[in-house]
Tab-separated table of C-alpha atoms in Angstrom:
chain	number	residue	atom	x	y	z
O	1	UNK	CA	17.332	-20.952	-18.529
O	2	UNK	CA	17.064	-17.254	-19.365
O	3	UNK	CA	18.943	-14.288	-17.984
O	4	UNK	CA	16.523	-11.863	-16.375
O	5	UNK	CA	17.255	-8.299	-15.288
O	6	UNK	CA	15.002	-6.804	-12.614
O	7	UNK	CA	14.909	-3.017	-12.224
O	8	UNK	CA	14.391	-2.113	-8.576
O	9	UNK	CA	14.425	-4.087	-5.340
O	10	UNK	CA	10.947	-3.299	-4.032
O	11	UNK	CA	8.676	-5.991	-2.639
O	12	UNK	CA	6.951	-6.775	-5.939
O	13	UNK	CA	10.249	-6.926	-7.807
O	14	UNK	CA	11.824	-9.226	-5.200
O	15	UNK	CA	8.736	-11.451	-5.165
O	16	UNK	CA	9.096	-11.874	-8.928
O	17	UNK	CA	12.859	-12.423	-8.680
O	18	UNK	CA	12.559	-15.218	-6.109
O	19	UNK	CA	9.891	-17.060	-8.097
O	20	UNK	CA	11.837	-16.716	-11.357
O	21	UNK	CA	15.037	-17.984	-9.761
O	22	UNK	CA	13.233	-21.076	-8.456
O	23	UNK	CA	11.997	-21.683	-11.997
O	24	UNK	CA	15.623	-21.978	-13.100
O	25	UNK	CA	16.343	-18.496	-14.433
O	26	UNK	CA	19.468	-16.465	-13.733
O	27	UNK	CA	18.181	-13.274	-12.108
O	28	UNK	CA	20.046	-10.033	-11.413
O	29	UNK	CA	18.380	-7.133	-9.583
O	30	UNK	CA	19.601	-3.578	-10.257
O	31	UNK	CA	18.661	-1.116	-7.508
O	32	UNK	CA	19.395	2.624	-7.622
O	33	UNK	CA	19.690	2.940	-3.827
O	34	UNK	CA	21.980	1.099	-1.442
O	35	UNK	CA	19.327	-1.194	0.003
O	36	UNK	CA	16.294	-3.339	-0.761
O	37	UNK	CA	12.620	-3.043	0.102
O	38	UNK	CA	11.533	0.070	-1.790
O	39	UNK	CA	9.044	1.938	0.380
O	40	UNK	CA	9.369	-0.659	3.168
O	41	UNK	CA	12.048	1.246	5.019
O	42	UNK	CA	13.329	1.667	8.547
O	43	UNK	CA	14.643	4.562	10.609
O	44	UNK	CA	16.672	3.998	13.793
O	45	UNK	CA	18.061	6.490	16.307
O	46	UNK	CA	19.488	5.868	19.779
O	47	UNK	CA	17.659	2.599	20.268
O	48	UNK	CA	14.335	3.735	18.797
O	49	UNK	CA	13.286	1.947	15.590
O	50	UNK	CA	10.459	2.902	13.225
O	51	UNK	CA	8.904	1.635	10.008
O	52	UNK	CA	8.903	4.362	7.347
O	53	UNK	CA	6.454	2.613	5.060
O	54	UNK	CA	3.609	0.150	5.593
O	55	UNK	CA	3.214	-0.826	9.234
O	56	UNK	CA	0.685	-3.669	9.070
O	57	UNK	CA	0.174	-6.599	6.718
O	58	UNK	CA	-3.212	-7.605	5.313
O	59	UNK	CA	-3.773	-10.766	3.275
O	60	UNK	CA	-0.705	-12.545	4.710
O	61	UNK	CA	-1.555	-15.534	2.501
O	62	UNK	CA	0.209	-13.728	-0.367
O	63	UNK	CA	3.591	-13.955	1.372
O	64	UNK	CA	2.899	-17.401	2.798
O	65	UNK	CA	2.391	-18.557	-0.787
O	66	UNK	CA	5.614	-16.837	-1.896
O	67	UNK	CA	7.657	-18.650	0.749
O	68	UNK	CA	5.997	-22.017	0.110
O	69	UNK	CA	6.609	-21.738	-3.636
O	70	UNK	CA	10.230	-20.648	-3.285
O	71	UNK	CA	11.502	-23.047	-0.635
O	72	UNK	CA	10.830	-25.525	2.126
O	73	UNK	CA	11.039	-22.947	4.925
O	74	UNK	CA	7.619	-21.322	5.433
O	75	UNK	CA	7.081	-17.657	6.205
O	76	UNK	CA	6.407	-18.211	9.902
O	77	UNK	CA	9.891	-19.693	10.339
O	78	UNK	CA	11.435	-16.560	8.874
O	79	UNK	CA	9.401	-13.878	10.662
O	80	UNK	CA	7.132	-13.736	13.689
O	81	UNK	CA	3.667	-12.465	12.851
O	82	UNK	CA	0.899	-11.667	15.314
O	83	UNK	CA	-2.645	-10.471	14.803
O	84	UNK	CA	-3.213	-6.990	16.171
O	85	UNK	CA	-6.171	-7.006	18.562
O	86	UNK	CA	-8.054	-4.762	18.559
O	87	UNK	CA	-7.397	-4.168	14.895
O	88	UNK	CA	-7.978	-0.460	15.357
O	89	UNK	CA	-9.456	2.147	17.677
O	90	UNK	CA	-11.349	5.075	16.185
O	91	UNK	CA	-11.781	8.492	17.768
O	92	UNK	CA	-14.462	10.586	16.066
O	93	UNK	CA	-14.884	14.351	16.064
O	94	UNK	CA	-17.890	14.210	18.433
O	95	UNK	CA	-15.838	12.443	21.092
O	96	UNK	CA	-17.180	8.956	20.382
O	97	UNK	CA	-14.629	6.145	20.500
O	98	UNK	CA	-14.844	2.532	19.340
O	99	UNK	CA	-12.349	-0.322	19.284
O	100	UNK	CA	-12.826	-2.863	16.481
O	101	UNK	CA	-11.657	-6.442	17.122
O	102	UNK	CA	-9.411	-8.190	14.625
O	103	UNK	CA	-10.947	-10.518	12.025
O	104	UNK	CA	-14.254	-10.846	13.891
O	105	UNK	CA	-17.360	-9.897	11.981
O	106	UNK	CA	-19.649	-10.432	14.973
O	107	UNK	CA	-17.227	-8.597	17.231
O	108	UNK	CA	-17.159	-5.531	14.984
O	109	UNK	CA	-20.958	-5.433	14.799
O	110	UNK	CA	-21.217	-5.689	18.581
O	111	UNK	CA	-18.562	-3.019	19.164
O	112	UNK	CA	-20.259	-0.547	16.826
O	113	UNK	CA	-23.658	-1.168	18.383
O	114	UNK	CA	-22.249	-0.628	21.850
O	115	UNK	CA	-20.312	2.552	21.001
O	116	UNK	CA	-22.525	4.243	18.434
O	117	UNK	CA	-25.960	2.784	19.189
O	118	UNK	CA	-28.919	3.122	16.873
O	119	UNK	CA	-28.298	-0.160	15.073
O	120	UNK	CA	-24.941	1.072	13.764
O	121	UNK	CA	-23.458	-2.414	13.979
O	122	UNK	CA	-26.241	-3.970	11.954
O	123	UNK	CA	-25.951	-1.210	9.339
O	124	UNK	CA	-22.208	-1.808	9.021
O	125	UNK	CA	-22.720	-5.570	8.940
O	126	UNK	CA	-25.183	-5.294	6.046
O	127	UNK	CA	-22.689	-3.060	4.251
O	128	UNK	CA	-20.018	-5.736	4.744
O	129	UNK	CA	-22.399	-8.298	3.203
O	130	UNK	CA	-22.545	-6.176	0.066
O	131	UNK	CA	-18.750	-5.699	0.190
O	132	UNK	CA	-18.381	-9.490	0.300
O	133	UNK	CA	-20.497	-9.744	-2.851
O	134	UNK	CA	-18.197	-7.220	-4.528
O	135	UNK	CA	-15.178	-9.259	-3.400
O	136	UNK	CA	-16.615	-12.489	-4.793
O	137	UNK	CA	-17.425	-10.827	-8.122
O	138	UNK	CA	-14.078	-9.154	-8.710
O	139	UNK	CA	-11.426	-11.054	-6.724
O	140	UNK	CA	-10.000	-13.203	-9.529
O	141	UNK	CA	-9.843	-10.674	-12.384
O	142	UNK	CA	-8.827	-7.846	-10.040
O	143	UNK	CA	-6.163	-9.602	-7.956
O	144	UNK	CA	-5.313	-13.099	-9.147
O	145	UNK	CA	-5.190	-12.872	-12.946
O	146	UNK	CA	-3.177	-10.797	-15.425
O	147	UNK	CA	-5.123	-7.717	-16.439
O	148	UNK	CA	-7.298	-8.569	-19.392
O	149	UNK	CA	-6.976	-6.619	-22.613
O	150	UNK	CA	-10.772	-6.374	-22.491
O	151	UNK	CA	-11.251	-4.615	-19.171
O	152	UNK	CA	-15.025	-4.212	-19.399
O	153	UNK	CA	-15.587	-6.729	-16.623
O	154	UNK	CA	-13.577	-4.503	-14.283
O	155	UNK	CA	-14.957	-1.251	-15.633
O	156	UNK	CA	-18.305	-2.054	-14.051
O	157	UNK	CA	-18.570	-1.484	-10.307
O	158	UNK	CA	-19.070	-4.852	-8.565
O	159	UNK	CA	-20.507	-3.271	-5.428
O	160	UNK	CA	-24.282	-3.973	-5.267
O	161	UNK	CA	-25.376	-0.530	-4.141
O	162	UNK	CA	-28.824	-0.277	-2.609
O	163	UNK	CA	-31.480	1.142	-4.863
O	164	UNK	CA	-33.142	3.918	-2.911
O	165	UNK	CA	-36.571	5.152	-3.883
O	166	UNK	CA	-37.370	8.839	-3.383
O	167	UNK	CA	-40.690	10.661	-3.406
O	168	UNK	CA	-41.269	12.557	-6.668
O	169	UNK	CA	-37.676	11.946	-7.719
O	170	UNK	CA	-35.897	9.143	-9.507
O	171	UNK	CA	-34.320	6.358	-7.464
O	172	UNK	CA	-30.622	6.656	-6.707
O	173	UNK	CA	-27.708	4.280	-6.079
O	174	UNK	CA	-24.357	5.085	-4.516
O	175	UNK	CA	-21.489	5.178	-6.991
O	176	UNK	CA	-18.693	6.522	-4.807
O	177	UNK	CA	-17.330	5.907	-1.327
O	178	UNK	CA	-18.777	9.201	-0.082
O	179	UNK	CA	-22.203	8.337	-1.463
O	180	UNK	CA	-22.147	4.926	0.207
O	181	UNK	CA	-21.377	6.653	3.487
O	182	UNK	CA	-24.087	9.286	3.112
O	183	UNK	CA	-26.856	7.179	1.583
O	184	UNK	CA	-26.315	3.676	2.955
O	185	UNK	CA	-24.467	4.101	6.249
O	186	UNK	CA	-26.234	7.357	7.175
O	187	UNK	CA	-24.478	7.757	10.560
O	188	UNK	CA	-21.721	10.355	9.982
O	189	UNK	CA	-19.349	8.335	12.179
O	190	UNK	CA	-19.794	5.222	10.046
O	191	UNK	CA	-19.313	7.411	6.978
O	192	UNK	CA	-16.097	8.779	8.522
O	193	UNK	CA	-14.975	5.212	9.233
O	194	UNK	CA	-15.409	4.246	5.579
O	195	UNK	CA	-13.861	7.491	4.322
O	196	UNK	CA	-10.864	6.838	6.578
O	197	UNK	CA	-10.188	3.482	4.932
O	198	UNK	CA	-10.212	5.093	1.476
O	199	UNK	CA	-8.082	8.039	2.549
O	200	UNK	CA	-5.467	5.803	4.194
O	201	UNK	CA	-4.906	4.188	0.787
O	202	UNK	CA	-4.623	7.586	-0.914
O	203	UNK	CA	-8.110	7.507	-2.453
O	204	UNK	CA	-10.487	10.465	-2.616
O	205	UNK	CA	-13.817	9.303	-1.118
O	206	UNK	CA	-15.667	11.796	-3.317
O	207	UNK	CA	-14.378	10.097	-6.472
O	208	UNK	CA	-13.279	6.571	-5.590
O	209	UNK	CA	-15.849	4.005	-6.758
O	210	UNK	CA	-18.087	2.183	-4.310
O	211	UNK	CA	-15.952	-0.911	-4.989
O	212	UNK	CA	-13.475	0.546	-2.479
O	213	UNK	CA	-15.689	-1.304	0.026
O	214	UNK	CA	-13.274	-4.167	-0.652
O	215	UNK	CA	-10.620	-2.395	1.447
O	216	UNK	CA	-12.383	-2.574	4.842
O	217	UNK	CA	-13.753	-5.989	3.856
O	218	UNK	CA	-10.248	-7.398	3.347
O	219	UNK	CA	-9.015	-5.992	6.648
O	220	UNK	CA	-12.047	-7.182	8.578
O	221	UNK	CA	-12.042	-10.644	6.977
O	222	UNK	CA	-8.341	-11.532	6.747
O	223	UNK	CA	-7.118	-9.513	9.693
O	224	UNK	CA	-4.333	-7.046	10.431
O	225	UNK	CA	-0.925	-8.556	11.175
O	226	UNK	CA	2.199	-7.083	12.733
O	227	UNK	CA	5.664	-8.451	12.007
O	228	UNK	CA	7.973	-8.459	15.025
O	229	UNK	CA	10.818	-6.045	14.410
O	230	UNK	CA	8.621	-4.024	12.080
O	231	UNK	CA	7.639	-4.548	8.478
O	232	UNK	CA	11.260	-4.123	7.452
O	233	UNK	CA	11.773	-7.613	8.892
O	234	UNK	CA	9.430	-8.963	6.202
O	235	UNK	CA	11.433	-7.192	3.491
O	236	UNK	CA	14.614	-8.661	5.006
O	237	UNK	CA	13.101	-12.158	4.884
O	238	UNK	CA	12.108	-11.766	1.212
O	239	UNK	CA	15.585	-10.432	0.378
O	240	UNK	CA	17.248	-13.371	2.143
O	241	UNK	CA	14.967	-15.801	0.313
O	242	UNK	CA	16.126	-14.226	-2.973
O	243	UNK	CA	19.773	-14.659	-1.949
O	244	UNK	CA	19.142	-18.272	-0.995
O	245	UNK	CA	17.767	-18.845	-4.500
O	246	UNK	CA	20.934	-17.308	-6.049
O	247	UNK	CA	19.397	-13.989	-7.068
O	248	UNK	CA	22.182	-11.445	-7.554
O	249	UNK	CA	21.705	-7.871	-6.288
O	250	UNK	CA	23.613	-4.883	-7.600
O	251	UNK	CA	23.028	-1.831	-5.408
O	252	UNK	CA	23.839	1.744	-6.392
O	253	UNK	CA	22.993	0.765	-9.963
O	254	UNK	CA	20.564	3.184	-11.565
O	255	UNK	CA	19.097	1.990	-14.852
O	256	UNK	CA	19.099	4.650	-17.558
O	257	UNK	CA	17.123	2.714	-20.144
O	258	UNK	CA	15.912	-0.664	-21.282
O	259	UNK	CA	17.956	-1.977	-24.202
O	260	UNK	CA	15.829	-2.957	-27.183
O	261	UNK	CA	17.123	-5.383	-29.812
O	262	UNK	CA	15.192	-6.892	-32.705
O	263	UNK	CA	11.938	-5.497	-31.399
O	264	UNK	CA	12.170	-6.866	-27.845
O	265	UNK	CA	13.723	-6.029	-24.491
O	266	UNK	CA	17.262	-7.409	-24.440
O	267	UNK	CA	18.850	-5.841	-21.371
O	268	UNK	CA	19.370	-2.711	-19.326
O	269	UNK	CA	21.809	0.161	-19.681
O	270	UNK	CA	23.066	1.697	-16.460
O	271	UNK	CA	23.778	5.355	-15.830
O	272	UNK	CA	27.344	6.174	-16.864
O	273	UNK	CA	29.839	5.375	-14.157
O	274	UNK	CA	27.662	3.182	-11.974
O	275	UNK	CA	28.808	-0.379	-11.285
O	276	UNK	CA	30.349	-0.444	-14.774
O	277	UNK	CA	32.993	-2.879	-13.588
O	278	UNK	CA	30.372	-5.493	-12.672
O	279	UNK	CA	28.817	-5.727	-16.114
O	280	UNK	CA	29.931	-5.868	-19.746
O	281	UNK	CA	30.640	-2.200	-20.311
O	282	UNK	CA	27.488	-0.470	-19.155
O	283	UNK	CA	25.072	-2.968	-20.696
O	284	UNK	CA	23.792	-6.112	-19.022
O	285	UNK	CA	22.140	-8.432	-21.519
O	286	UNK	CA	19.021	-10.308	-20.446
O	287	UNK	CA	16.403	-12.606	-21.847
O	288	UNK	CA	13.664	-10.687	-20.058
O	289	UNK	CA	13.459	-7.412	-18.158
O	290	UNK	CA	11.194	-6.824	-15.169
O	291	UNK	CA	10.466	-3.203	-14.320
O	292	UNK	CA	9.859	-2.963	-10.581
O	293	UNK	CA	9.585	0.819	-10.453
O	294	UNK	CA	7.237	3.498	-11.736
O	295	UNK	CA	7.597	3.811	-15.546
O	296	UNK	CA	9.222	7.064	-16.630
O	297	UNK	CA	9.758	8.791	-19.978
O	298	UNK	CA	12.874	7.706	-21.841
O	299	UNK	CA	13.105	4.298	-20.227
O	300	UNK	CA	12.437	2.671	-23.595
O	301	UNK	CA	14.123	4.870	-26.233
O	302	UNK	CA	12.110	5.757	-29.295
O	303	UNK	CA	8.747	4.737	-27.896
O	304	UNK	CA	6.331	5.471	-25.108
O	305	UNK	CA	6.205	2.698	-22.540
O	306	UNK	CA	2.681	1.327	-22.570
O	307	UNK	CA	1.266	-1.768	-21.017
O	308	UNK	CA	-1.572	-4.159	-21.689
O	309	UNK	CA	-4.622	-2.569	-20.146
O	310	UNK	CA	-2.733	0.726	-19.839
O	311	UNK	CA	-4.632	3.441	-18.011
O	312	UNK	CA	-3.225	6.781	-19.087
O	313	UNK	CA	-5.731	9.140	-17.464
O	314	UNK	CA	-7.700	9.151	-14.262
O	315	UNK	CA	-10.283	11.902	-14.705
O	316	UNK	CA	-10.476	14.349	-11.825
O	317	UNK	CA	-8.156	12.450	-9.513
O	318	UNK	CA	-5.270	14.888	-9.629
O	319	UNK	CA	-1.834	14.013	-8.291
O	320	UNK	CA	-1.399	10.806	-6.301
O	321	UNK	CA	-0.977	11.642	-2.581
O	322	UNK	CA	1.909	10.660	-0.329
O	323	UNK	CA	2.404	10.139	3.402
O	324	UNK	CA	3.578	12.488	6.125
O	325	UNK	CA	5.076	10.756	9.153
O	326	UNK	CA	6.288	11.902	12.540
O	327	UNK	CA	8.488	9.377	14.355
O	328	UNK	CA	8.295	10.070	18.077
O	329	UNK	CA	10.802	8.960	20.699
O	330	UNK	CA	8.948	9.133	24.007
O	331	UNK	CA	10.079	8.808	27.598
O	332	UNK	CA	7.904	6.615	29.765
O	333	UNK	CA	6.695	3.045	29.329
O	334	UNK	CA	4.008	2.008	26.871
O	335	UNK	CA	0.819	1.446	28.929
O	336	UNK	CA	-0.382	-2.151	29.003
O	337	UNK	CA	-3.791	-1.114	27.667
O	338	UNK	CA	-2.399	0.912	24.740
O	339	UNK	CA	-3.880	0.082	21.323
O	340	UNK	CA	-1.531	-0.712	18.443
O	341	UNK	CA	-3.412	1.412	15.883
O	342	UNK	CA	-5.651	4.382	16.664
O	343	UNK	CA	-7.259	6.544	13.991
O	344	UNK	CA	-8.087	10.099	15.059
O	345	UNK	CA	-10.617	11.263	12.489
O	346	UNK	CA	-10.593	14.835	11.206
O	347	UNK	CA	-13.315	17.168	12.443
O	348	UNK	CA	-13.945	18.387	8.897
O	349	UNK	CA	-13.523	15.517	6.460
O	350	UNK	CA	-14.626	17.598	3.482
O	351	UNK	CA	-11.973	20.237	4.126
O	352	UNK	CA	-9.327	17.544	4.524
O	353	UNK	CA	-10.246	15.905	1.220
O	354	UNK	CA	-10.261	19.227	-0.610
O	355	UNK	CA	-6.789	20.028	0.714
O	356	UNK	CA	-5.167	16.646	0.093
O	357	UNK	CA	-6.547	16.178	-3.410
O	358	UNK	CA	-6.358	19.861	-4.248
O	359	UNK	CA	-2.613	20.007	-3.610
O	360	UNK	CA	-2.738	21.968	-0.335
O	361	UNK	CA	-1.759	21.463	3.281
O	362	UNK	CA	-4.618	20.095	5.390
O	363	UNK	CA	-4.946	21.999	8.653
O	364	UNK	CA	-6.467	19.143	10.705
O	365	UNK	CA	-5.858	15.827	8.927
O	366	UNK	CA	-6.967	12.340	9.908
O	367	UNK	CA	-4.057	10.895	11.893
O	368	UNK	CA	-3.144	7.238	12.381
O	369	UNK	CA	-1.256	6.609	15.623
O	370	UNK	CA	0.864	3.435	15.754
O	371	UNK	CA	2.082	2.104	19.122
O	372	UNK	CA	3.548	-1.385	18.587
O	373	UNK	CA	4.138	-3.506	21.682
O	374	UNK	CA	7.545	-4.600	20.452
O	375	UNK	CA	10.684	-4.386	22.623
O	376	UNK	CA	12.872	-4.215	19.508
O	377	UNK	CA	11.439	-0.773	18.649
O	378	UNK	CA	12.631	0.966	21.843
O	379	UNK	CA	15.853	1.165	23.860
O	380	UNK	CA	14.206	-0.252	27.008
O	381	UNK	CA	10.849	-0.648	28.705
O	382	UNK	CA	11.063	2.870	30.070
O	383	UNK	CA	10.575	4.355	26.603
O	384	UNK	CA	8.165	4.058	23.701
O	385	UNK	CA	8.395	4.471	19.914
O	386	UNK	CA	5.245	5.987	18.382
O	387	UNK	CA	4.569	6.717	14.721
O	388	UNK	CA	2.069	9.294	13.474
O	389	UNK	CA	0.909	9.116	9.862
O	390	UNK	CA	-1.367	11.165	7.601
O	391	UNK	CA	-2.207	11.144	3.902
O	392	UNK	CA	-1.067	14.409	2.317
O	393	UNK	CA	-0.615	16.089	-1.051
O	394	UNK	CA	2.554	15.017	-2.911
O	395	UNK	CA	5.804	16.924	-2.990
O	396	UNK	CA	5.589	19.597	-5.660
O	397	UNK	CA	1.966	20.429	-4.980
O	398	UNK	CA	3.206	21.241	-1.455
O	399	UNK	CA	6.842	22.154	-0.876
O	400	UNK	CA	7.722	19.515	1.707
O	401	UNK	CA	11.298	20.788	1.931
O	402	UNK	CA	10.061	24.043	3.498
O	403	UNK	CA	10.937	23.905	7.237
O	404	UNK	CA	7.929	25.999	8.244
O	405	UNK	CA	5.525	23.735	6.333
O	406	UNK	CA	7.084	20.603	7.822
O	407	UNK	CA	6.918	21.992	11.355
O	408	UNK	CA	3.333	23.173	10.939
O	409	UNK	CA	2.163	19.787	9.659
O	410	UNK	CA	4.097	17.876	12.319
O	411	UNK	CA	2.592	20.032	15.049
O	412	UNK	CA	-0.948	19.369	13.776
O	413	UNK	CA	-0.320	15.596	13.840
O	414	UNK	CA	1.117	15.713	17.361
O	415	UNK	CA	-1.815	17.821	18.536
O	416	UNK	CA	-4.320	15.320	17.125
O	417	UNK	CA	-2.381	12.362	18.513
O	418	UNK	CA	-2.758	13.755	22.031
O	419	UNK	CA	-6.265	12.274	22.044
O	420	UNK	CA	-4.733	8.798	21.683
O	421	UNK	CA	-1.518	9.286	23.688
O	422	UNK	CA	-2.199	11.396	26.804
O	423	UNK	CA	0.677	13.680	27.758
O	424	UNK	CA	2.401	13.148	24.438
O	425	UNK	CA	4.136	16.532	24.406
O	426	UNK	CA	5.432	16.156	27.962
O	427	UNK	CA	6.865	12.731	27.095
O	428	UNK	CA	8.509	13.842	23.850
O	429	UNK	CA	12.271	13.353	23.568
O	430	UNK	CA	12.655	13.659	19.813
O	431	UNK	CA	10.519	13.960	16.688
O	432	UNK	CA	11.817	12.882	13.285
O	433	UNK	CA	9.759	14.109	10.327
O	434	UNK	CA	9.458	12.242	7.042
O	435	UNK	CA	7.523	13.741	4.167
O	436	UNK	CA	6.797	12.899	0.516
O	437	UNK	CA	10.061	14.715	-0.274
O	438	UNK	CA	12.001	12.026	1.610
O	439	UNK	CA	9.911	9.303	-0.020
O	440	UNK	CA	10.771	10.699	-3.444
O	441	UNK	CA	14.485	10.806	-2.598
O	442	UNK	CA	14.508	7.287	-1.153
O	443	UNK	CA	12.373	5.474	-3.713
O	444	UNK	CA	12.466	7.614	-6.840
O	445	UNK	CA	8.659	7.861	-6.859
O	446	UNK	CA	7.693	11.193	-8.413
O	447	UNK	CA	6.402	13.547	-5.740
O	448	UNK	CA	6.812	10.836	-3.113
O	449	UNK	CA	3.456	9.479	-4.192
O	450	UNK	CA	2.249	6.146	-2.840
O	451	UNK	CA	0.192	4.027	-5.298
O	452	UNK	CA	-3.250	2.880	-4.206
O	453	UNK	CA	-4.616	-0.643	-4.738
O	454	UNK	CA	-6.468	-1.244	-7.982
O	455	UNK	CA	-10.258	-0.927	-7.868
O	456	UNK	CA	-12.952	-2.108	-10.237
O	457	UNK	CA	-15.618	0.328	-11.409
O	458	UNK	CA	-15.461	3.925	-12.674
O	459	UNK	CA	-14.978	2.633	-16.214
O	460	UNK	CA	-11.581	1.172	-15.283
O	461	UNK	CA	-10.109	4.520	-14.201
O	462	UNK	CA	-8.775	3.025	-10.955
O	463	UNK	CA	-6.995	0.092	-12.555
O	464	UNK	CA	-3.227	0.064	-12.980
O	465	UNK	CA	-1.254	-0.751	-16.135
O	466	UNK	CA	-0.914	-4.454	-16.862
O	467	UNK	CA	2.118	-6.588	-16.037
O	468	UNK	CA	2.844	-7.387	-19.693
O	469	UNK	CA	4.044	-4.348	-21.639
O	470	UNK	CA	3.787	-3.743	-25.354
O	471	UNK	CA	7.506	-4.289	-25.753
O	472	UNK	CA	8.036	-8.068	-25.896
O	473	UNK	CA	10.246	-9.290	-23.087
O	474	UNK	CA	9.508	-6.326	-20.801
O	475	UNK	CA	7.219	-6.852	-17.784
O	476	UNK	CA	6.152	-4.661	-14.864
O	477	UNK	CA	5.816	-5.574	-11.184
O	478	UNK	CA	5.167	-3.575	-8.031
O	479	UNK	CA	2.693	-0.998	-6.829
O	480	UNK	CA	2.574	1.039	-10.049
O	481	UNK	CA	1.356	-1.945	-12.072
O	482	UNK	CA	-1.543	-4.390	-11.781
O	483	UNK	CA	-2.995	-4.957	-9.159
O	484	UNK	CA	-1.663	-1.782	-7.548
O	485	UNK	CA	-0.155	-0.567	-4.305
O	486	UNK	CA	0.103	-2.138	-0.870
O	487	UNK	CA	2.233	-4.978	0.470
O	488	UNK	CA	-0.172	-7.760	-0.488
O	489	UNK	CA	-0.861	-6.319	-3.924
O	490	UNK	CA	2.870	-5.927	-4.630
O	491	UNK	CA	3.387	-9.590	-3.782
O	492	UNK	CA	0.559	-10.520	-6.135
O	493	UNK	CA	2.125	-8.517	-8.962
O	494	UNK	CA	5.378	-10.448	-8.532
O	495	UNK	CA	3.510	-13.747	-8.780
O	496	UNK	CA	1.718	-12.598	-11.945
O	497	UNK	CA	4.934	-11.482	-13.657
O	498	UNK	CA	6.686	-14.748	-12.813
O	499	UNK	CA	3.712	-16.690	-14.157
O	500	UNK	CA	3.697	-14.752	-17.428
O	501	UNK	CA	7.433	-15.293	-17.987
O	502	UNK	CA	7.507	-18.954	-16.979
O	503	UNK	CA	4.226	-20.094	-18.520
O	504	UNK	CA	3.903	-17.564	-21.339
O	505	UNK	CA	0.865	-15.793	-22.698
O	506	UNK	CA	-1.379	-18.703	-21.737
O	507	UNK	CA	-0.904	-17.972	-18.030
O	508	UNK	CA	-4.234	-17.169	-16.389
O	509	UNK	CA	-3.251	-16.710	-12.757
O	510	UNK	CA	-3.502	-18.833	-9.632
O	511	UNK	CA	-6.153	-21.512	-9.493
């Protein structure tokens, strides 16, 4: 049995901690804040309750596997999950609207044909066939295995782009999300649909590889799931599973550096004065250290923290975006025909992309409107809790502490959301604004950035650093390491780290 120190109590870190504790290790989690969950937060005010991070779960099998492997009580006994149907409603700039059913390939094709016409459903369906091929080609090395030192297999784009012949010019194939939309989907509304998936994950459609087709494929294939009580309830369940497996949590404990001894990670040193009475001086010795937060300079004294498969530059991507949220307390009951998730697409997608990835405030962003049918989110049935969300430039590129900037952005989201929630301004009781500045303060993520899932293609530029670092005994879990951001991906990273520690360098992932 080894002593293991885990830095951070995010979902990936807790997933690793629970698995390691079941394997017989003594695990202590050190978290700088006063709570667990990382970006999976909650805000409550006068009976209204909101998620402040991810609001829906995709690939629920990741957390089902975590609960099966760490105890006899399955996930469904710990939380109540329901499929959201329709999965999403989309409002396009030309006034067209379409509702897409959950986890129904035929249903999506039919809905698109009925709303957009012109064979739009068939076009999207053929695109999903190619996305499935990309999934089959890259699933194991991209999601289920430790990142290989030789990343060439993931440097090549697995998406089988159509080869398009052109008169008097050379044939062309789409290499980016935007090119897939323009050249293969053709209909600007289908292109906006695909762009919206990329943008919601913080990816620039003009630069993200065509392999980002995996994102709508995963949602359409495995469904969108809501956890009763909000996604914070899932974080609570993972935290309680850790406690049941004797994982110790130390909150308010900021780690200053990883202690290195004899050429390997041997513990963590806490910031002077924090929880010093709970450890031996300010140093907690450990057999292994798991970093569940974004690596920062100085964490490993005397050397730059690098990881197997480290990606140090992402050409042309700029700063990683964050999320702007407006949490609305509304008077009046939620209509019975309200849709859980509505996406109001921007009228000018190009201008939005240029603003978000150019470090500016987008005037008319794409807005996701979330209206959960969950009594626990509202004081009574005469009120409704609604969340508005948009992808925005990170704090620093935009000063998200500036009241005028916050108010201007919030007003643009509320204005757009009026298309999905009629009379929204007349119903408004209170609006709470959360920006990348709050995300940075709560999670420690620089600029309040939110990591995107890893993608194959683009020469490996959209991969994340590997889970095994170049300092023996130090591992990385969570959204800033392989296989990247998102609830499901964080859970996968925890499984990979636990496998590497328990089984050693011979671990090759789930079978």
